Structures are given as structure tokens and as C-alpha cells.
Short mmCIF file of C-alpha atoms in Angstrom, two decimals:
data_model
loop_
_atom_site.label_atom_id
_atom_site.label_comp_id
_atom_site.label_asym_id
_atom_site.label_seq_id
_atom_site.Cartn_x
_atom_site.Cartn_y
_atom_site.Cartn_z
CA MET A 1346 0.53 -41.17 11.90
CA ARG A 1347 2.25 -39.52 9.47
CA ALA A 1348 1.83 -41.41 6.67
CA ARG A 1349 -1.48 -41.18 7.50
CA THR A 1350 -1.53 -37.06 7.74
CA ILE A 1351 0.37 -37.08 4.46
CA LEU A 1352 -2.61 -39.23 2.91
CA ARG A 1353 -4.86 -36.58 4.32
CA GLY A 1354 -3.52 -33.98 3.11
CA ALA A 1355 -2.74 -35.84 -0.68
CA ILE A 1356 -6.86 -36.75 -0.85
CA GLY A 1357 -7.39 -33.43 0.29
CA VAL A 1358 -5.33 -31.63 -2.54
CA ALA A 1359 -7.24 -33.95 -5.02
CA GLY A 1360 -10.50 -33.86 -4.51
CA PHE A 1361 -10.51 -29.98 -4.20
CA VAL A 1362 -8.89 -30.15 -8.21
CA LEU A 1363 -11.14 -33.06 -8.84
CA VAL A 1364 -14.38 -31.15 -7.40
CA MET A 1365 -12.84 -27.86 -9.68
CA GLU A 1366 -12.51 -29.75 -12.56
CA ALA A 1367 -15.87 -31.52 -12.12
CA LEU A 1368 -17.87 -28.05 -11.93
CA GLY A 1369 -16.40 -26.71 -14.69
CA ARG A 1370 -16.99 -29.68 -17.13
CA THR A 1371 -20.70 -30.70 -16.16
CA GLY A 1372 -21.42 -26.61 -17.09
CA VAL A 1373 -21.90 -25.76 -12.82
CA ILE A 1374 -18.94 -22.92 -13.41
CA ASP A 1375 -18.42 -21.69 -17.23
CA PRO A 1376 -15.03 -23.54 -18.73
CA TYR A 1377 -15.01 -20.06 -20.38
CA THR A 1378 -14.81 -18.29 -16.82
CA VAL A 1379 -12.59 -20.17 -15.73
CA PRO A 1380 -10.17 -22.53 -16.96
CA LEU A 1381 -10.26 -26.32 -15.95
CA ALA A 1382 -9.03 -27.59 -13.28
CA SER A 1383 -6.78 -30.04 -15.69
CA ASP A 1384 -5.90 -27.69 -18.09
CA VAL A 1385 -4.25 -25.02 -15.84
CA LEU A 1386 -2.33 -28.49 -14.00
CA ALA A 1387 -1.02 -28.52 -17.38
CA LYS A 1388 0.36 -25.08 -17.89
CA THR A 1389 1.96 -24.93 -14.68
CA VAL A 1390 3.60 -28.11 -15.52
CA VAL A 1391 4.44 -26.55 -19.25
CA LEU A 1392 5.59 -23.50 -17.72
CA ALA A 1393 7.70 -24.75 -15.60
CA GLY A 1394 9.89 -25.26 -18.85
CA ASP A 1395 9.32 -21.57 -20.78
CA ALA A 1396 11.96 -19.58 -20.65
CA ALA A 1397 10.42 -16.26 -21.16
CA PHE A 1398 8.07 -17.31 -17.63
CA LEU A 1399 11.50 -18.79 -16.07
CA ALA A 1400 13.10 -14.81 -17.14
CA LYS A 1401 10.12 -12.81 -15.40
CA VAL A 1402 10.13 -14.96 -11.45
CA GLY A 1403 13.83 -14.41 -12.07
CA ASP A 1404 13.63 -10.87 -12.33
CA THR A 1405 11.11 -10.81 -9.55
CA LEU A 1406 13.32 -12.87 -7.77
CA SER A 1407 16.61 -11.32 -7.84
CA ALA A 1408 14.89 -7.83 -7.02
CA ALA A 1409 14.05 -9.84 -3.78
CA VAL A 1410 16.86 -10.89 -2.97
CA ILE A 1411 18.42 -8.07 -3.69
CA GLY A 1412 15.93 -5.49 -1.69
CA LEU A 1413 15.96 -8.15 1.25
CA LEU A 1414 19.61 -8.02 1.90
CA LEU A 1415 19.59 -3.80 1.45
CA ALA A 1416 17.50 -4.04 3.71
CA ILE A 1417 18.95 -6.76 6.26
CA ALA A 1418 21.97 -4.25 6.00
CA ILE A 1419 19.62 -1.54 7.19
CA ALA A 1420 17.85 -2.40 9.91
CA VAL A 1421 19.62 -5.01 11.32
CA PRO A 1422 22.62 -2.16 12.75
CA ALA A 1423 19.54 0.25 13.24
CA GLY A 1424 17.11 -2.59 15.33
CA VAL A 1425 21.21 -3.25 17.42
CA VAL A 1426 21.80 1.01 18.19
CA LEU A 1427 17.94 1.75 19.35
CA GLY A 1428 17.82 -1.98 21.10
CA THR A 1429 21.04 -0.53 22.59
CA LEU A 1430 20.62 3.14 23.81
CA PRO A 1431 17.38 3.93 25.58
CA ARG A 1432 18.03 7.27 25.20
CA VAL A 1433 17.95 6.92 20.92
CA GLU A 1434 14.76 4.95 21.64
CA THR A 1435 12.80 6.76 23.64
CA ALA A 1436 13.55 9.25 20.79
CA VAL A 1437 13.02 7.51 17.94
CA ARG A 1438 10.09 5.38 19.29
CA PRO A 1439 7.58 8.05 18.32
CA LEU A 1440 8.87 8.42 14.22
CA VAL A 1441 8.73 5.10 14.03
CA GLU A 1442 5.21 3.96 15.58
CA PHE A 1443 4.27 6.85 12.80
CA LEU A 1444 5.83 5.59 9.38
CA ARG A 1445 5.21 1.67 9.66
CA PRO A 1446 2.04 1.78 9.71
CA ILE A 1447 2.23 3.04 6.16
CA PRO A 1448 1.35 0.87 3.52
CA SER A 1449 4.19 0.44 1.07
CA VAL A 1450 2.08 0.45 -1.61
CA ALA A 1451 0.84 3.73 -1.08
CA LEU A 1452 4.30 4.95 -2.07
CA ILE A 1453 4.46 3.02 -5.57
CA PRO A 1454 3.48 6.16 -7.32
CA LEU A 1455 6.34 7.98 -5.48
CA ALA A 1456 8.77 5.88 -6.17
CA LEU A 1457 8.15 5.37 -9.44
CA PHE A 1458 8.56 9.31 -9.85
CA VAL A 1459 11.97 9.78 -8.04
CA PHE A 1460 13.74 6.21 -9.59
CA THR A 1461 13.69 6.20 -13.18
CA GLY A 1462 13.97 2.82 -13.72
CA GLY A 1463 11.13 -0.41 -12.62
CA ALA A 1464 13.79 -2.27 -10.82
CA GLN A 1465 15.34 0.61 -8.98
CA ALA A 1466 10.98 1.97 -7.63
CA GLU A 1467 10.81 -2.08 -7.21
CA ILE A 1468 14.24 -2.48 -4.77
CA ALA A 1469 13.63 0.65 -3.04
CA LEU A 1470 10.09 -0.36 -1.42
CA ILE A 1471 11.24 -3.69 -1.51
CA VAL A 1472 13.37 -1.75 0.72
CA PHE A 1473 11.07 0.16 2.61
CA THR A 1474 8.56 -2.84 3.37
CA SER A 1475 11.30 -4.94 4.83
CA SER A 1476 13.03 -3.07 6.83
CA TRP A 1477 9.94 -2.97 9.61
CA PRO A 1478 9.80 -6.81 10.54
CA LEU A 1479 13.59 -7.15 10.68
CA LEU A 1480 14.60 -3.30 12.53
CA ILE A 1481 11.53 -4.24 15.23
CA ASN A 1482 12.77 -7.97 15.30
CA THR A 1483 16.27 -6.94 16.08
CA TRP A 1484 15.16 -3.98 18.57
CA TYR A 1485 13.27 -6.18 20.75
CA GLY A 1486 15.76 -9.17 20.83
CA VAL A 1487 18.70 -6.92 21.17
CA ARG A 1488 16.65 -5.54 24.11
CA ASP A 1489 16.27 -8.48 26.13
CA VAL A 1490 19.82 -10.08 26.05
CA ASP A 1491 20.26 -10.79 29.33
CA PRO A 1492 22.46 -7.99 31.12
CA LEU A 1493 24.07 -10.77 33.09
CA ALA A 1494 26.16 -11.76 30.06
CA LYS A 1495 26.93 -8.05 28.55
CA GLU A 1496 28.26 -6.74 32.32
CA THR A 1497 30.46 -9.94 32.27
CA MET A 1498 31.66 -9.12 28.98
CA ARG A 1499 31.75 -5.90 29.93
CA SER A 1500 33.94 -7.18 33.49
CA PHE A 1501 36.54 -8.72 31.63
CA GLY A 1502 37.62 -5.58 28.86
CA PHE A 1503 35.73 -5.95 25.76
CA GLY A 1504 34.99 -2.42 24.31
CA PRO A 1505 31.31 -2.24 23.13
CA ALA A 1506 32.62 -3.62 18.94
CA ALA A 1507 33.30 -7.41 21.14
CA ILE A 1508 29.62 -7.33 22.62
CA VAL A 1509 28.09 -6.37 19.73
CA ALA A 1510 29.74 -9.21 17.99
CA ARG A 1511 29.84 -12.13 21.14
CA VAL A 1512 26.87 -11.36 23.20
CA LEU A 1513 24.36 -9.35 21.10
CA LEU A 1514 24.14 -10.51 17.86
CA PRO A 1515 24.44 -14.46 18.34
CA SER A 1516 21.67 -13.85 21.56
CA ALA A 1517 19.65 -11.49 19.02
CA ALA A 1518 19.72 -13.83 16.45
CA PRO A 1519 16.03 -15.68 16.57
CA PHE A 1520 14.65 -12.96 16.77
CA ILE A 1521 16.48 -11.30 13.37
CA LEU A 1522 15.86 -15.24 11.77
CA THR A 1523 12.34 -14.34 12.57
CA GLY A 1524 12.13 -11.04 11.03
CA VAL A 1525 13.59 -12.32 8.09
CA ARG A 1526 11.05 -14.80 7.46
CA ILE A 1527 8.24 -12.24 8.28
CA ALA A 1528 9.87 -9.42 5.86
CA ALA A 1529 10.90 -12.71 3.08
CA SER A 1530 7.12 -12.56 2.66
CA VAL A 1531 6.63 -9.53 2.26
CA THR A 1532 9.05 -9.04 -0.31
CA LEU A 1533 7.27 -11.04 -3.05
CA ILE A 1534 4.15 -8.93 -2.39
CA VAL A 1535 5.94 -5.78 -3.00
CA ALA A 1536 7.28 -6.85 -5.69
CA VAL A 1537 4.69 -8.25 -7.53
CA SER A 1538 2.17 -4.83 -7.06
CA VAL A 1539 5.31 -3.10 -8.22
CA GLU A 1540 5.99 -4.97 -11.47
CA LEU A 1541 1.55 -4.44 -11.93
CA VAL A 1542 1.18 -0.96 -11.40
CA ALA A 1543 4.87 0.72 -13.14
CA GLY A 1544 4.18 -2.50 -16.20
CA GLY A 1545 7.12 -2.05 -18.29
CA ASP A 1546 8.63 -5.78 -19.20
CA SER A 1547 10.01 -7.09 -16.17
CA GLY A 1548 8.94 -9.69 -13.31
CA ILE A 1549 5.67 -12.13 -12.72
CA GLY A 1550 3.16 -9.61 -12.67
CA THR A 1551 3.78 -7.80 -16.12
CA PHE A 1552 3.94 -11.32 -16.76
CA LEU A 1553 0.60 -11.61 -15.46
CA THR A 1554 -1.08 -8.65 -16.91
CA ASP A 1555 0.13 -10.03 -20.16
CA GLN A 1556 -1.51 -12.83 -20.55
CA GLY A 1557 -4.92 -11.15 -19.20
CA THR A 1558 -4.64 -8.32 -21.98
CA ALA A 1559 -7.49 -8.91 -23.65
CA GLY A 1560 -6.02 -10.23 -27.06
CA VAL A 1561 -4.14 -13.10 -25.59
CA ASN A 1562 -6.73 -14.01 -22.02
CA ARG A 1563 -4.41 -16.77 -21.45
CA ARG A 1564 -6.11 -17.13 -17.73
CA ASP A 1565 -5.09 -21.05 -17.47
CA VAL A 1566 -1.43 -20.10 -18.09
CA MET A 1567 -2.21 -16.77 -15.30
CA LEU A 1568 -3.54 -19.40 -12.76
CA ALA A 1569 -0.80 -21.89 -13.48
CA ALA A 1570 1.96 -18.86 -13.39
CA VAL A 1571 -0.42 -18.37 -10.02
CA ALA A 1572 0.52 -20.83 -8.37
CA TRP A 1573 4.33 -21.61 -9.49
CA THR A 1574 4.45 -17.80 -7.32
CA GLY A 1575 2.38 -19.61 -4.37
CA MET A 1576 4.87 -22.23 -5.13
CA ILE A 1577 7.73 -20.49 -4.40
CA GLY A 1578 6.81 -18.33 -1.65
CA LEU A 1579 5.53 -21.41 0.51
CA LEU A 1580 9.52 -23.52 -0.39
CA VAL A 1581 10.89 -19.81 1.61
CA ASN A 1582 8.84 -20.27 4.87
CA VAL A 1583 9.25 -23.95 4.89
CA ALA A 1584 13.22 -23.62 3.97
CA LEU A 1585 13.55 -20.53 6.15
CA VAL A 1586 11.50 -22.46 8.74
CA ALA A 1587 13.63 -25.06 8.88
CA ALA A 1588 16.65 -22.92 8.95
CA GLU A 1589 15.00 -21.60 12.70
CA ARG A 1590 14.57 -25.06 13.84
CA ARG A 1591 17.64 -25.90 12.97
CA LEU A 1592 19.79 -23.11 14.18
CA PHE A 1593 17.70 -22.70 17.30
CA ARG A 1594 16.45 -26.23 18.47
CA ARG A 1595 18.37 -24.10 21.92
CA HIS A 1596 16.69 -21.28 21.91
CA HIS A 1597 13.05 -22.66 21.08
CA ALA A 1598 13.82 -25.47 23.68
CA ARG A 1599 14.34 -23.02 25.77
CA THR A 1600 11.04 -20.24 26.05
CA GLY A 1601 9.31 -23.10 24.95
CA GLN A 1602 8.16 -20.80 21.69
CA GLU A 1603 6.80 -22.10 18.40
CA ALA A 1604 8.22 -21.27 15.86
CA ALA A 1605 4.71 -19.50 13.99
CA MET B 1008 -0.44 13.99 33.77
CA ARG B 1009 0.43 10.94 32.25
CA LEU B 1010 -1.14 12.57 29.35
CA LEU B 1011 1.31 15.66 29.76
CA ARG B 1012 4.27 12.48 29.81
CA GLY B 1013 3.18 11.20 26.94
CA LEU B 1014 2.55 14.24 25.02
CA ALA B 1015 6.37 15.15 26.34
CA ARG B 1016 7.81 12.02 24.65
CA LEU B 1017 6.39 12.59 21.53
CA TRP B 1018 8.68 16.13 20.80
CA VAL B 1019 10.38 14.54 18.49
CA VAL B 1020 7.70 15.06 16.46
CA PRO B 1021 7.11 18.15 15.69
CA VAL B 1022 11.04 18.46 15.58
CA ALA B 1023 10.81 15.80 12.20
CA LEU B 1024 8.36 18.36 10.34
CA ALA B 1025 9.99 21.34 11.04
CA ALA B 1026 13.33 19.33 10.35
CA TRP B 1027 11.48 18.26 7.21
CA GLU B 1028 9.45 21.36 6.18
CA VAL B 1029 13.27 23.24 6.41
CA LEU B 1030 15.07 20.28 3.87
CA THR B 1031 13.03 20.69 1.44
CA ARG B 1032 13.19 24.35 1.08
CA LEU B 1033 15.94 24.35 1.27
CA ALA B 1034 16.70 21.46 -1.46
CA GLN B 1035 14.11 21.89 -3.51
CA ALA B 1036 13.45 18.87 -5.32
CA PRO B 1037 10.04 18.64 -7.41
CA TYR B 1038 9.26 15.40 -5.47
CA PHE B 1039 9.37 16.15 -2.16
CA PRO B 1040 7.60 19.54 -1.48
CA PRO B 1041 7.75 20.51 1.85
CA PRO B 1042 4.38 19.26 5.23
CA SER B 1043 3.37 23.04 5.11
CA THR B 1044 2.27 22.34 1.00
CA ILE B 1045 1.03 19.25 1.56
CA ALA B 1046 -0.72 20.36 4.46
CA ALA B 1047 -2.43 23.45 2.75
CA ARG B 1048 -2.92 20.73 -1.00
CA SER B 1049 -4.77 18.08 2.00
CA HIS B 1050 -7.36 20.85 3.16
CA GLU B 1051 -8.29 22.29 -0.81
CA LEU B 1052 -8.18 18.65 -1.78
CA TRP B 1053 -10.24 17.11 0.70
CA PHE B 1054 -11.62 19.26 3.67
CA SER B 1055 -13.06 22.15 1.91
CA GLY B 1056 -16.76 20.91 1.78
CA PRO B 1057 -19.83 22.28 3.60
CA ALA B 1058 -20.02 21.88 7.37
CA ALA B 1059 -23.02 19.09 7.26
CA ARG B 1060 -20.90 16.94 5.89
CA LEU B 1061 -18.12 16.88 7.98
CA PHE B 1062 -15.99 19.14 5.90
CA LEU B 1063 -15.44 16.66 3.39
CA SER B 1064 -15.28 18.23 -0.11
CA ASP B 1065 -16.70 16.66 -3.36
CA GLU B 1066 -13.27 14.76 -4.20
CA ALA B 1067 -13.61 13.29 -1.02
CA VAL B 1068 -16.86 11.68 -1.40
CA ARG B 1069 -16.67 10.87 -4.52
CA HIS B 1070 -12.60 9.33 -3.47
CA LEU B 1071 -12.19 8.97 0.05
CA LEU B 1072 -15.90 7.39 0.95
CA PRO B 1073 -15.79 5.04 -2.07
CA SER B 1074 -12.40 3.33 -0.48
CA LEU B 1075 -13.97 3.29 3.41
CA TRP B 1076 -16.70 1.25 2.54
CA ARG B 1077 -15.38 -1.03 0.55
CA LEU B 1078 -12.52 -1.65 2.98
CA VAL B 1079 -14.75 -2.21 4.89
CA VAL B 1080 -17.18 -4.80 4.17
CA GLY B 1081 -13.79 -6.35 2.71
CA TRP B 1082 -12.65 -7.32 5.80
CA ALA B 1083 -15.23 -8.33 7.49
CA GLY B 1084 -16.72 -10.30 5.12
CA ALA B 1085 -13.03 -11.97 4.79
CA CYS B 1086 -13.00 -12.43 9.05
CA LEU B 1087 -16.39 -14.01 9.20
CA ALA B 1088 -15.49 -16.45 6.67
CA GLY B 1089 -11.91 -17.16 8.15
CA VAL B 1090 -13.60 -17.11 12.28
CA LEU B 1091 -16.17 -19.56 10.77
CA VAL B 1092 -13.78 -21.91 8.95
CA GLY B 1093 -10.63 -21.63 10.87
CA ILE B 1094 -12.97 -22.52 14.37
CA ALA B 1095 -14.31 -25.57 12.56
CA VAL B 1096 -10.65 -26.24 11.15
CA GLY B 1097 -9.20 -25.75 14.62
CA ARG B 1098 -11.78 -28.11 16.80
CA SER B 1099 -11.45 -31.23 13.77
CA ARG B 1100 -8.37 -32.33 14.33
CA ARG B 1101 -9.14 -34.98 10.99
CA LEU B 1102 -10.98 -31.84 8.36
CA ALA B 1103 -7.49 -30.07 8.98
CA GLU B 1104 -5.13 -32.73 8.08
CA TYR B 1105 -7.42 -32.44 4.76
CA VAL B 1106 -6.99 -29.42 3.92
CA ASN B 1107 -3.83 -28.23 5.92
CA PRO B 1108 -1.85 -28.21 2.45
CA LEU B 1109 -4.46 -26.61 0.68
CA ILE B 1110 -4.59 -23.83 3.10
CA HIS B 1111 -0.91 -23.43 3.72
CA PHE B 1112 -0.26 -22.76 -0.28
CA GLY B 1113 -3.04 -19.75 -0.36
CA ARG B 1114 -1.64 -18.23 1.81
CA SER B 1115 1.61 -18.83 0.17
CA ILE B 1116 0.32 -17.02 -2.90
CA PRO B 1117 1.11 -13.12 -2.98
CA PRO B 1118 -2.18 -11.26 -2.51
CA PRO B 1119 -1.43 -9.18 -5.28
CA THR B 1120 -0.93 -11.95 -7.86
CA LEU B 1121 -4.19 -13.12 -7.86
CA LEU B 1122 -5.23 -9.12 -9.06
CA PRO B 1123 -5.51 -9.60 -13.07
CA ILE B 1124 -7.11 -12.56 -12.53
CA PHE B 1125 -9.83 -10.88 -10.87
CA LEU B 1126 -9.88 -7.92 -13.05
CA VAL B 1127 -10.04 -10.47 -16.09
CA LEU B 1128 -13.19 -12.03 -14.38
CA PHE B 1129 -14.84 -9.42 -13.19
CA GLY B 1130 -13.68 -6.35 -14.79
CA VAL B 1131 -12.64 -3.18 -13.23
CA GLY B 1132 -14.97 -2.23 -10.51
CA THR B 1133 -15.97 -2.73 -6.96
CA PRO B 1134 -16.22 -6.64 -7.27
CA THR B 1135 -12.28 -6.72 -8.00
CA GLN B 1136 -11.19 -4.72 -5.30
CA LEU B 1137 -13.58 -7.28 -3.16
CA ALA B 1138 -11.90 -9.94 -4.42
CA ALA B 1139 -8.86 -8.72 -3.66
CA ILE B 1140 -9.30 -7.47 0.06
CA VAL B 1141 -11.37 -10.53 0.67
CA PHE B 1142 -8.29 -13.28 -0.48
CA GLY B 1143 -5.66 -10.51 1.61
CA VAL B 1144 -7.80 -10.58 4.50
CA LEU B 1145 -9.11 -14.45 5.18
CA TRP B 1146 -5.24 -15.91 5.77
CA PRO B 1147 -4.33 -14.72 8.92
CA VAL B 1148 -7.64 -14.32 10.44
CA LEU B 1149 -7.98 -18.36 9.17
CA LEU B 1150 -4.43 -19.15 10.36
CA ASN B 1151 -4.76 -17.44 13.84
CA SER B 1152 -8.29 -18.93 14.86
CA VAL B 1153 -7.05 -22.67 13.63
CA ASP B 1154 -4.20 -21.95 16.08
CA GLY B 1155 -6.78 -20.25 18.30
CA ALA B 1156 -9.49 -22.78 18.41
CA ARG B 1157 -7.08 -25.63 18.56
CA ASP B 1158 -5.04 -25.02 21.71
CA VAL B 1159 -8.10 -24.52 24.09
CA ASP B 1160 -6.75 -25.95 27.45
CA ARG B 1161 -8.45 -29.08 28.15
CA GLN B 1162 -9.14 -27.76 31.80
CA TYR B 1163 -11.66 -26.26 30.68
CA LEU B 1164 -13.08 -28.84 28.14
CA GLU B 1165 -13.43 -31.16 31.20
CA THR B 1166 -15.06 -28.76 32.76
CA ALA B 1167 -17.81 -28.24 30.37
CA ASP B 1168 -17.93 -31.84 30.00
CA VAL B 1169 -18.54 -32.08 33.30
CA PHE B 1170 -21.30 -29.40 33.40
CA ARG B 1171 -22.94 -31.26 30.62
CA LEU B 1172 -22.93 -27.80 27.90
CA SER B 1173 -24.47 -28.93 25.43
CA ARG B 1174 -22.36 -28.24 22.05
CA GLY B 1175 -23.42 -24.18 21.21
CA GLN B 1176 -23.12 -23.79 24.87
CA ARG B 1177 -19.15 -25.16 24.56
CA LEU B 1178 -19.12 -23.07 21.27
CA TRP B 1179 -19.66 -19.90 22.65
CA ARG B 1180 -18.61 -19.98 26.32
CA ILE B 1181 -15.75 -22.28 25.63
CA ILE B 1182 -14.05 -22.49 22.04
CA LEU B 1183 -14.82 -18.69 20.76
CA PRO B 1184 -13.66 -16.90 24.32
CA ALA B 1185 -10.18 -19.28 24.62
CA ALA B 1186 -9.78 -18.82 21.13
CA ALA B 1187 -10.44 -14.43 21.37
CA PRO B 1188 -6.51 -13.71 21.98
CA LYS B 1189 -5.32 -15.88 18.72
CA VAL B 1190 -8.31 -15.00 16.67
CA PHE B 1191 -8.13 -10.86 17.30
CA ALA B 1192 -3.82 -11.03 16.77
CA GLY B 1193 -5.12 -12.52 12.98
CA LEU B 1194 -7.80 -9.74 12.39
CA ARG B 1195 -5.19 -7.09 13.97
CA LEU B 1196 -3.16 -8.38 11.25
CA SER B 1197 -5.55 -8.32 8.51
CA VAL B 1198 -6.23 -4.67 8.81
CA SER B 1199 -2.99 -3.26 7.39
CA LEU B 1200 -3.62 -6.03 5.00
CA ALA B 1201 -6.77 -4.90 3.91
CA LEU B 1202 -5.20 -1.35 3.28
CA VAL B 1203 -3.19 -3.09 1.26
CA MET B 1204 -5.00 -4.63 -0.78
CA MET B 1205 -7.20 -1.91 -0.80
CA ILE B 1206 -4.80 0.60 -2.67
CA ILE B 1207 -2.88 -1.93 -4.49
CA SER B 1208 -6.38 -2.45 -6.27
CA GLU B 1209 -7.73 0.75 -6.76
CA LEU B 1210 -4.47 1.91 -7.98
CA VAL B 1211 -4.50 -1.10 -10.74
CA GLY B 1212 -8.05 -1.31 -11.80
CA SER B 1213 -10.73 1.13 -10.56
CA THR B 1214 -12.59 4.53 -12.08
CA GLU B 1215 -12.54 5.71 -8.23
CA GLY B 1216 -10.86 5.83 -4.92
CA ILE B 1217 -7.82 6.92 -3.27
CA GLY B 1218 -5.04 4.94 -5.76
CA TYR B 1219 -6.82 5.76 -8.22
CA ARG B 1220 -6.91 9.29 -7.83
CA MET B 1221 -3.05 9.04 -6.62
CA LEU B 1222 -2.14 7.93 -10.26
CA GLN B 1223 -4.15 10.68 -11.69
CA ASP B 1224 -1.71 13.55 -10.24
CA ALA B 1225 1.06 12.69 -12.19
CA LEU B 1226 1.44 16.28 -12.30
CA ASP B 1227 0.51 17.63 -9.00
CA ILE B 1228 2.94 16.07 -6.54
CA PRO B 1229 1.73 17.72 -3.05
CA ALA B 1230 -1.66 16.31 -4.69
CA MET B 1231 0.05 13.36 -4.54
CA TRP B 1232 0.99 13.70 -1.53
CA THR B 1233 -2.08 13.90 0.14
CA ALA B 1234 -3.08 10.94 -0.22
CA ILE B 1235 -0.02 9.19 0.84
CA VAL B 1236 -0.41 10.71 4.04
CA LEU B 1237 -4.12 10.53 4.56
CA ILE B 1238 -3.12 6.40 3.78
CA GLY B 1239 -0.75 6.63 6.47
CA VAL B 1240 -3.04 8.73 9.02
CA LEU B 1241 -5.76 6.21 7.90
CA GLY B 1242 -3.19 2.83 8.94
CA PHE B 1243 -2.19 4.82 12.22
CA VAL B 1244 -5.94 5.16 13.28
CA LEU B 1245 -7.17 1.74 12.11
CA ASN B 1246 -4.71 0.15 13.83
CA ALA B 1247 -4.57 2.27 17.24
CA ALA B 1248 -8.49 1.99 17.45
CA PHE B 1249 -8.11 -1.60 16.49
CA VAL B 1250 -5.85 -2.02 19.44
CA ARG B 1251 -7.69 -0.12 22.17
CA ALA B 1252 -10.47 -2.39 21.20
CA GLU B 1253 -8.51 -5.63 21.44
CA ARG B 1254 -7.88 -4.18 25.50
CA TRP B 1255 -11.49 -3.43 25.79
CA LEU B 1256 -12.88 -6.10 24.25
CA LEU B 1257 -10.17 -8.84 26.09
CA ALA B 1258 -9.18 -7.29 29.31
CA TRP B 1259 -10.48 -9.72 31.11
CA HIS B 1260 -8.04 -12.00 29.83
CA TYR B 1261 -5.58 -9.64 30.35
CA GLY B 1262 -7.30 -9.52 33.56
CA ALA B 1263 -7.36 -13.44 34.35
CA ARG B 1264 -3.11 -13.68 32.89
CA LYS B 1265 -2.17 -10.77 35.80
CA SER B 1266 -4.11 -13.00 38.88
CA THR B 1267 -2.39 -15.95 37.40
#
């Protein structure tokens, strides 16, 4: 059963590659316009050992990780405050609803002015964008905590700090981790966007731009780099979904919710 | 009465605006003009045209309308494709097994990474923007449609068999309505993604549009802010309109939920 699923998936992928290759070889798609699938695959393998490319991947990933950690440090405490203090929540909610729909890419030119370095602007925008899903998820997670658990802690004489640490955060943890997963997928999008606009010489975005300039025009290398970016995105997502399942199996069993 | 109370809840918005005005006037930061300046510049730049043209200025006609046109066309095209393919994949387990790895790989690619490739393929201009928007929008719609079509209640399908509905009737009367809530969730997610892709594609490869106009204003910071505000308002309005439309179109669904 499981083996058959894997086999069919492999056939699907192989079929796609073969069809693309055949279209290129027979000239239906001009191999100059879109490189042959075999060329792209070969370049994908080559790129894995290309120090220059790996350094650029490192730039993007380190910006993404730093940005995500900062966002967690800011948004999770803010979410706890919003989820526990109804007065603050009613006051702040309209602001959040106005600010959240602003697409972060609209702030790229501003960020490039305000921050002198492209890398700083990149991290700042990653923080801005990934804070929203973290904030919302923490907020809703904390709000949904069983009031009885809070009351119990209180009647045993625990202070607010202990309640947050022992009840609110643990029971909101599955929601927060979902927020982290959503935020993680957004970080890569923002990081690459800033790199494309800002130029400079760091990150996957500038690698792609360089390979695409008129004198170079290595479309096979560009597609290979895109393939690696997709693999990274896929791996991060798979790892975080697995972490959610593993850490919070009890939670998913209780609520019957699927990790979508 | 409800309207009044709703408005009263928004007291924080004027307060925040006033605080923003005061702080920016005090700080005199070059990149953060006061909101009154932004409003004045907005009027001058975008809405000083003749009444017959809804007050849109030449600038607005040249930059806003192409952006909106591409946003709508790209979004609608990608949604149509995503729903069609999604329903097919969701209804056929076998097809799903073949294409699942490809779908998950495709959606893991951060859409902006493909922009440099679209640029070398299609050049600077509308086709690049449309391709970028379509690629960004496609995945959430596709994945949600797959989910919705796959999880149709068995009883509905068995009832359809009992009534001997034809395949077409089954699709129109059972599968599509049952999948609709999930499909709409995907469509709503995709609206904001379409906006993101519209802007980033205009920042990187365009000669017109809001995103392009933003970068032209290197020395006119208030003008850049008008674009940010405009895009923010656009995001807010599109999202709100979509939530409204969803509630109206899916009223039967929420009604059925309530009565059970």
C-alpha cells in the first residue's frame, strides 16, 4: 500500500522529467528557451558542490533563521499579552486588522532606505512578515486555554508568571508551532524578494539575477537553483510538520485536527 | 446601533493616527513623513483627476489600472486552473498518488525565485507579471481544492448513487458544493498572495504599475508612502470584500452547520 504510493509518486516525477526532456529533444519547446530536463538535473547535482552557490544559500538561510528567531521573541510574548488581557485585545485588534494586510514586499523600498545594509533590511522585513502568523496563532492559542486550568493554578497561589510558564505556554504550544511553520515558509519568500530588489551580492536572489543577466544567461543553472530552493522549502516544511505530529500527538488526537 | 458600537470599537485608529502625526512631526525623520503629508501627496498624485474619471489622475490611470488589471486576470486564471486540477486530483486517488510529489515540490518553491526566470523567458512586461501572479496563486487554491474534493462526505455520494445522478450532476450538485468551503479558504489565501506577487514582479521587472512607481520615488519619500498606503488599503479592501462574498455565497453552508 505504502510502497505503491511511493512507486506511483516516483513514476509521476520521472514521467514529468521524461515528458519535458522529450518536448525539448523533439523541438516542441526550443531547448534554448527552456533548457533540457537532463541539463537541469545535471546542474542541480553540480550546484550541490558549488561553493559560491552554497555560500549564497547560506546568506539567505541565515537571514531567514535570524529573522524568524527575532519574530518569535517579539510576537509570542505579544500574543500572550493579547490573549490574556481582553482590554488590550479590544484596543489593539483594529490596528492589527489594518496592519496585517499590508504586503511586506510593499515595504521593501522603504526598508532599503531606512536600513543602510541590504542584509539588515532583509532581516527587518522577515521579522515584520513572520510576526503576524506567530502573533495570531499565539493569541488564539492562549485565548483557548481551559479557564479551569488557570483558576486551579490561581487557587493554589501561583502568580501570573507561573501561570504563563506552566499553563498558557504549554497548552498554546501546538498553535505556536503551527505559527512557526507558517512563518518559516514566509521567511524564504520575503528573503528572496528583498534580494531580488536590493541586488548586492548576497543570497539566492542575487545568484539568480546574476545567472540571468544578458552576458551569462545560464537558464539551466537558474532552474537548478530554483530546484534547490524548492527542496529546502520542502524539507523545512516536512521537518516542522513531523515535529508537530511528534510533539503534540496527544493534542491532535484530542482535537481531531489534522496538521494541514 | 450595532454599527455605532462597531465604530466605537475603532477609537484606537484615530488615536493611532494622531500619535503617528505628532511623533513624526517631533522626530522629523526623513523617511517617516507625517500622515497628513502622505494624505496631501496622495491626493495630488493619484486622485486629482477629473470627476468623470472618478478623480483618478493621469498617473493613477498609467500605474494603478494596469496593476489592478493584471492582478484580477492573473488571479482569476490561476484560480480556475487550480480548482479544475484540484477537483480532478481530489476525486481520483490514483491520480493523486502520481502527482502528489510534484505538487508538494511546486508549492515549496518560494514564488519570487521564479521571477528572474520569467524575466529571461518573457522579458520586462505584462507576461512576466501574469506568470508570477499565476504561479504564486495556483498552489494554495490547488491544495485546498484537492482537500475539499477528497473529503466529500460518503453519505452524500451514496445518496447521489441512490438517486442515479449522472456524473455531471454529481460534480455540480454534490462534489463542488461540498468542496466549496475549503476551496474558498484557498481562494481567500490566494488574494493576498496575488497582491504580493503583483508588487514584487513590478518592483523587479516592469515599466509601469504601483510597484514600479514606488521605486521611481527615491527622492520623494511621501510619494513612496502613498504607494505603501494604497497597497495596504487595497489588501485590506480585497480581503474584506472576499470575506463578505464568502459569507454570502456560503450562507447555506454556515446555516447547515448551525442547525446540526
